[in-house]
GROMACS .gro file of C-alpha atoms in nm:
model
  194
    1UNK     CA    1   8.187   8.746  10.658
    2UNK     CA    2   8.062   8.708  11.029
    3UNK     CA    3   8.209   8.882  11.261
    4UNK     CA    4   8.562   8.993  11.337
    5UNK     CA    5   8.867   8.902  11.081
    6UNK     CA    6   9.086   8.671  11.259
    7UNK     CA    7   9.484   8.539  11.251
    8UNK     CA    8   9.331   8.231  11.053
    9UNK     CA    9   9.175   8.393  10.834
   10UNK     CA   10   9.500   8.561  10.743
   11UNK     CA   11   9.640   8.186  10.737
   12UNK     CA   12   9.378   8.094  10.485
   13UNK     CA   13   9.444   8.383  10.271
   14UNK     CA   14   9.863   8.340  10.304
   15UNK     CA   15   9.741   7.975  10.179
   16UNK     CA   16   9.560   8.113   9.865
   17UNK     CA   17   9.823   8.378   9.760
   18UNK     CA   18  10.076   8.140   9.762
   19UNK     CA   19   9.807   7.891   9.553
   20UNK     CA   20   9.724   8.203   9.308
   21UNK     CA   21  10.126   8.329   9.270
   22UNK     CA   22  10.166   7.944   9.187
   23UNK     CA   23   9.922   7.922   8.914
   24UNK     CA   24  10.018   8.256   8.758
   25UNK     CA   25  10.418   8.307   8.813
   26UNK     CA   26  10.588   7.909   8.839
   27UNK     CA   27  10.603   7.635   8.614
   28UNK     CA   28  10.343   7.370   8.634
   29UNK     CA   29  10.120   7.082   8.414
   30UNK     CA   30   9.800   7.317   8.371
   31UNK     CA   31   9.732   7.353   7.981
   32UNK     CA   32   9.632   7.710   7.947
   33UNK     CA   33   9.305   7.662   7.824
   34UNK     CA   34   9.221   7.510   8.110
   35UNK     CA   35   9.419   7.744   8.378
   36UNK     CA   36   9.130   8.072   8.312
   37UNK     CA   37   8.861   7.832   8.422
   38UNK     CA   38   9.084   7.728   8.717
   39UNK     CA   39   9.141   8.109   8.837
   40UNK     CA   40   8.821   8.159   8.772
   41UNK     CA   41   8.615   7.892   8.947
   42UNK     CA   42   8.821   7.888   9.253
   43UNK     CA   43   8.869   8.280   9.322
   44UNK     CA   44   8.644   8.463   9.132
   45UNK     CA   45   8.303   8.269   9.120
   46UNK     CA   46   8.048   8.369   9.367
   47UNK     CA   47   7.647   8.368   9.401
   48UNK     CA   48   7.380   8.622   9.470
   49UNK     CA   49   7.099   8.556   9.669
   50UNK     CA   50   6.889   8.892   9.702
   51UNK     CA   51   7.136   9.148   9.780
   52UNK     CA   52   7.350   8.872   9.945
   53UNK     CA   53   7.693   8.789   9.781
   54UNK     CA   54   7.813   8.435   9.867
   55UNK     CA   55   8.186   8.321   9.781
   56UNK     CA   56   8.432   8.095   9.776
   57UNK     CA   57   8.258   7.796   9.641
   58UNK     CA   58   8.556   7.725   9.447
   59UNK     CA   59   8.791   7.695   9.764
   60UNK     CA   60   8.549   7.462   9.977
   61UNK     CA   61   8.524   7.195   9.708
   62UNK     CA   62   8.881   7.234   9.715
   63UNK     CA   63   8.955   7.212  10.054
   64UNK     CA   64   8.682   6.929  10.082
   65UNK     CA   65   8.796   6.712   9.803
   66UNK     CA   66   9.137   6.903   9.624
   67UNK     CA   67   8.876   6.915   9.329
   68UNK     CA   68   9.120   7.149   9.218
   69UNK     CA   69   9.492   7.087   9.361
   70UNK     CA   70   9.450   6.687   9.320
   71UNK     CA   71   9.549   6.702   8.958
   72UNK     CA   72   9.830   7.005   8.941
   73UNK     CA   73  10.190   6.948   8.979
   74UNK     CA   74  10.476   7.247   9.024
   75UNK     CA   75  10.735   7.171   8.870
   76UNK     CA   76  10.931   7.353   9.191
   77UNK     CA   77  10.901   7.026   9.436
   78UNK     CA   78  10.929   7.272   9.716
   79UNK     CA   79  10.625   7.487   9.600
   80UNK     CA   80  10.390   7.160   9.570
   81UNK     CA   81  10.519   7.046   9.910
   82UNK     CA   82  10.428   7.394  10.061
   83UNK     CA   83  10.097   7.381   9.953
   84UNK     CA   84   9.999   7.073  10.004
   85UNK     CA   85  10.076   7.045  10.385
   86UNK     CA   86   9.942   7.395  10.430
   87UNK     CA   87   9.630   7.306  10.227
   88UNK     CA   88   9.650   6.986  10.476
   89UNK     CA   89   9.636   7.167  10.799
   90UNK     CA   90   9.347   7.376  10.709
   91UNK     CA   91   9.124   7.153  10.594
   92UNK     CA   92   9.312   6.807  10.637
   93UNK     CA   93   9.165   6.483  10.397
   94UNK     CA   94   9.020   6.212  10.543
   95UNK     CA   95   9.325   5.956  10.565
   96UNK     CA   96   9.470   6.239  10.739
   97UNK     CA   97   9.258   6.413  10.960
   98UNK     CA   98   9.369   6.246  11.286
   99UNK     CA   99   9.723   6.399  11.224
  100UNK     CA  100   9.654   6.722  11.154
  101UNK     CA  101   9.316   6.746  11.300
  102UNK     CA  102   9.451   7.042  11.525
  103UNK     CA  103   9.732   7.195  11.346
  104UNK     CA  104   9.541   7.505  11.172
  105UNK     CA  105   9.699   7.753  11.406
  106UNK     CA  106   9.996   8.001  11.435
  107UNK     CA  107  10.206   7.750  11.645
  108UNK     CA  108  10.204   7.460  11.368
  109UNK     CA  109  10.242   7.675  11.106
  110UNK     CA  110  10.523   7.823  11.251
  111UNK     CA  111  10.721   7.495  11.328
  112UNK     CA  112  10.599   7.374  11.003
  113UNK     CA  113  10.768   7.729  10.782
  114UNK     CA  114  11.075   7.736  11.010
  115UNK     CA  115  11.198   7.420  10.941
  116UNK     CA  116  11.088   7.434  10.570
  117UNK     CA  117  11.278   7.724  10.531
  118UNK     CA  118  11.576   7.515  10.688
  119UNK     CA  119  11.586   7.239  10.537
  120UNK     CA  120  11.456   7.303  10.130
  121UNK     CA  121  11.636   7.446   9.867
  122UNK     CA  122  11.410   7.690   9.649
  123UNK     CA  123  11.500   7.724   9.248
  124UNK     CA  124  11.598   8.092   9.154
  125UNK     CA  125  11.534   8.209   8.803
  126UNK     CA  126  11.213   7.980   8.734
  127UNK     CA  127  10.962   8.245   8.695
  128UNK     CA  128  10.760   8.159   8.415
  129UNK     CA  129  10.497   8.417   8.341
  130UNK     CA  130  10.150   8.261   8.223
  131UNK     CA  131   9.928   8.568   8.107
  132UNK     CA  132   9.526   8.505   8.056
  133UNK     CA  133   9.277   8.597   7.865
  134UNK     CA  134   9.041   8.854   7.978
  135UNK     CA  135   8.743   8.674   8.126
  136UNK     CA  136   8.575   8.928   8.383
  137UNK     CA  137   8.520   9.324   8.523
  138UNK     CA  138   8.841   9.249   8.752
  139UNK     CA  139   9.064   9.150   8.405
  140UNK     CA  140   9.093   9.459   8.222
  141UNK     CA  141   9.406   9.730   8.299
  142UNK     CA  142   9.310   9.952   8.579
  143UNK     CA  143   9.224  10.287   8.421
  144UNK     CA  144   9.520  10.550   8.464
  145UNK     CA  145   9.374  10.815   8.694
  146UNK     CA  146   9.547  11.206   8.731
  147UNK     CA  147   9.773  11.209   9.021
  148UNK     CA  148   9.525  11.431   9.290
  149UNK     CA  149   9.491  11.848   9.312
  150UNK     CA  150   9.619  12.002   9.625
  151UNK     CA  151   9.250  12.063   9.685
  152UNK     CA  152   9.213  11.688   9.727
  153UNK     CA  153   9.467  11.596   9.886
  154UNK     CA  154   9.365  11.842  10.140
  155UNK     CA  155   9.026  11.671  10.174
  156UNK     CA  156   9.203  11.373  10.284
  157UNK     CA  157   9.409  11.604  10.555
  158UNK     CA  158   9.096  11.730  10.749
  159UNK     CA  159   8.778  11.823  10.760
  160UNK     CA  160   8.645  12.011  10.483
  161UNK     CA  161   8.378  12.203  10.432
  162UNK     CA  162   8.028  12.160  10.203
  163UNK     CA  163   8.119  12.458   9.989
  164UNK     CA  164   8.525  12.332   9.962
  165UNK     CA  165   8.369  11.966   9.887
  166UNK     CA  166   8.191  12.176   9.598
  167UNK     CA  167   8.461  12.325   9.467
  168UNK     CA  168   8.661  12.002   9.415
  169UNK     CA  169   8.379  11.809   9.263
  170UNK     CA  170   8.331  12.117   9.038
  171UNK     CA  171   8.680  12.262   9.022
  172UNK     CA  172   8.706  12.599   8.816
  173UNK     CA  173   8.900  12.547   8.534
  174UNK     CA  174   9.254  12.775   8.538
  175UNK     CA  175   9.314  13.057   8.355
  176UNK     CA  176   9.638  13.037   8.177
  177UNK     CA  177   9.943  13.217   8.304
  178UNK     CA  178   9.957  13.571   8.199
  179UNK     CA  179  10.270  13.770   8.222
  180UNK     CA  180  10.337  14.040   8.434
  181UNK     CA  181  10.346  14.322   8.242
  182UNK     CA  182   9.970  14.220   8.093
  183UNK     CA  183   9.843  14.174   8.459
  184UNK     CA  184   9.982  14.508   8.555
  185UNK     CA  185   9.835  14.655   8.218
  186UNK     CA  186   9.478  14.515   8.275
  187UNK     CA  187   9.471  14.653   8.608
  188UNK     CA  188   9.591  14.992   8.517
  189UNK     CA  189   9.301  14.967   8.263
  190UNK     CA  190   9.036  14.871   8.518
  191UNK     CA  191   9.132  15.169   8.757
  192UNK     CA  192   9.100  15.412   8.511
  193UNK     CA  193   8.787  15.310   8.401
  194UNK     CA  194   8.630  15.351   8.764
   0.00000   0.00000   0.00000
C-alpha cells in the first residue's frame, strides 16, 4: 500500500466484509465445490515479484467486470441489494458509471445506509453456516497459546531491561512448593553446617 490508509479504504474493506460474511454465514446459489475457489481467488490470491507482495487481483477483476458477484444470488434480497449498490459506487459498471461516477465517498454512503436501514426488512434466523475445506497456511485452527507470565506482561508495561528480556525468553523453571516446616528445616540445616 502507498501511502497513508484512508476513510475509503475503510469503505472498500466494509464492502468486502460484508461480501466475505455473505459467502460464509447466509444462504446463497454457490455449490460448495466451487465456493473454496471463490474465497480463495478473490481474498487470498496474491503474487510475488522479488520481495514484493502484490494483492487483490481477485477484487479488481471483480470490481472491473463482477467476474465474481455477476453469477451469485443471496437468497436474503436485502443482502444482494446491499452489495450490489455498494459494489456499484466503488467501482460503478459501464451502463452506470455516469450515475454513480462520484458517489464513492462518506456522504453517499451515508444517504445510501440510512435510508436502507429505513426502508428494508432484514430476515432473522437465516444463518446458514457453510464450513470449507482447508486450502491454505491461514485455514488451519490457530494454535492455543499459554495465557502470558507476569514477567511478560510486564514487558508490555514498560521498558525492560536486556538481562529481564533474558530471563523471559529463558525463564527458570519453578521449583515446586515446599512446605513450611521443610523450608525452615533446610535452613536450620544450612546454618549449622557454616
Amino acid at each position: 500500500m502507498h501511502g497513508k490508509h484512508t476513510f475509503k479504504d475503510g469503505m472498500e474493506s466494509l464492502l468486502y466484509v460484508g461480501f466475505y460474511c455473505g459467502l460464509l454465514f447466509t444462504a446463497h446459489d454457490v455449490p460448495m465445490e466451487d465456493l473454496n475457489g471463490i474465497i480463495c481467488d478473490f481474498f487470498r490470491r496474491n503474487h510475488r515479484l522479488g520481495d514484493v507482495t502484490f494483492g487483490a487481483a481477485g477484487k479488481l477483476a471483480n470490481a472491473q467486470s463482477r467476474m465474481f458477484m455477476r453469477d451469485i444470488r443471496f437468497r436474503s434480497a436485502a443482502l444482494q441489494e446491499w452489495i450490489t449498490t455498494v459494489m456499484d459506487f466503488h467501482f460503478p459498471p459501464e451502463d452506470l458509471e455516469e450515475k454513480y461516477k462520484d458517489a464513492w465517498d462518506a456522504a453517499h454512503l451515508d444517504v445510501f445506509w440510512s435510508e436502507f436501514l429505513e426502508t428494508r426488512v432484514f430476515e432473522s434466523d437465516d444463518r446458514v453456516v457453510h464450513t470449507l475445506s482447508s486450502s491454505g497456511p491461514y485455514d488451519s485452527p490457530p494454535t492455543p497459546s499459554a495465557p502470558p507470565t507476569n514477567a511478560e506482561f510486564l514487558l508490555r508495561k514498560r521498558r525492560v531491561t536486556p538481562s529481564e528480556r533474558a530471563d523471559v525468553a529463558h525463564p527458570t523453571p519453578k521449583r515446586p512448593c515446599q512446605a513450611e516446616g521443610e523450608a525452615t528445616l533446610r535452613r536450620s540445616e544450612r546454618i549449622r553446617n557454616q
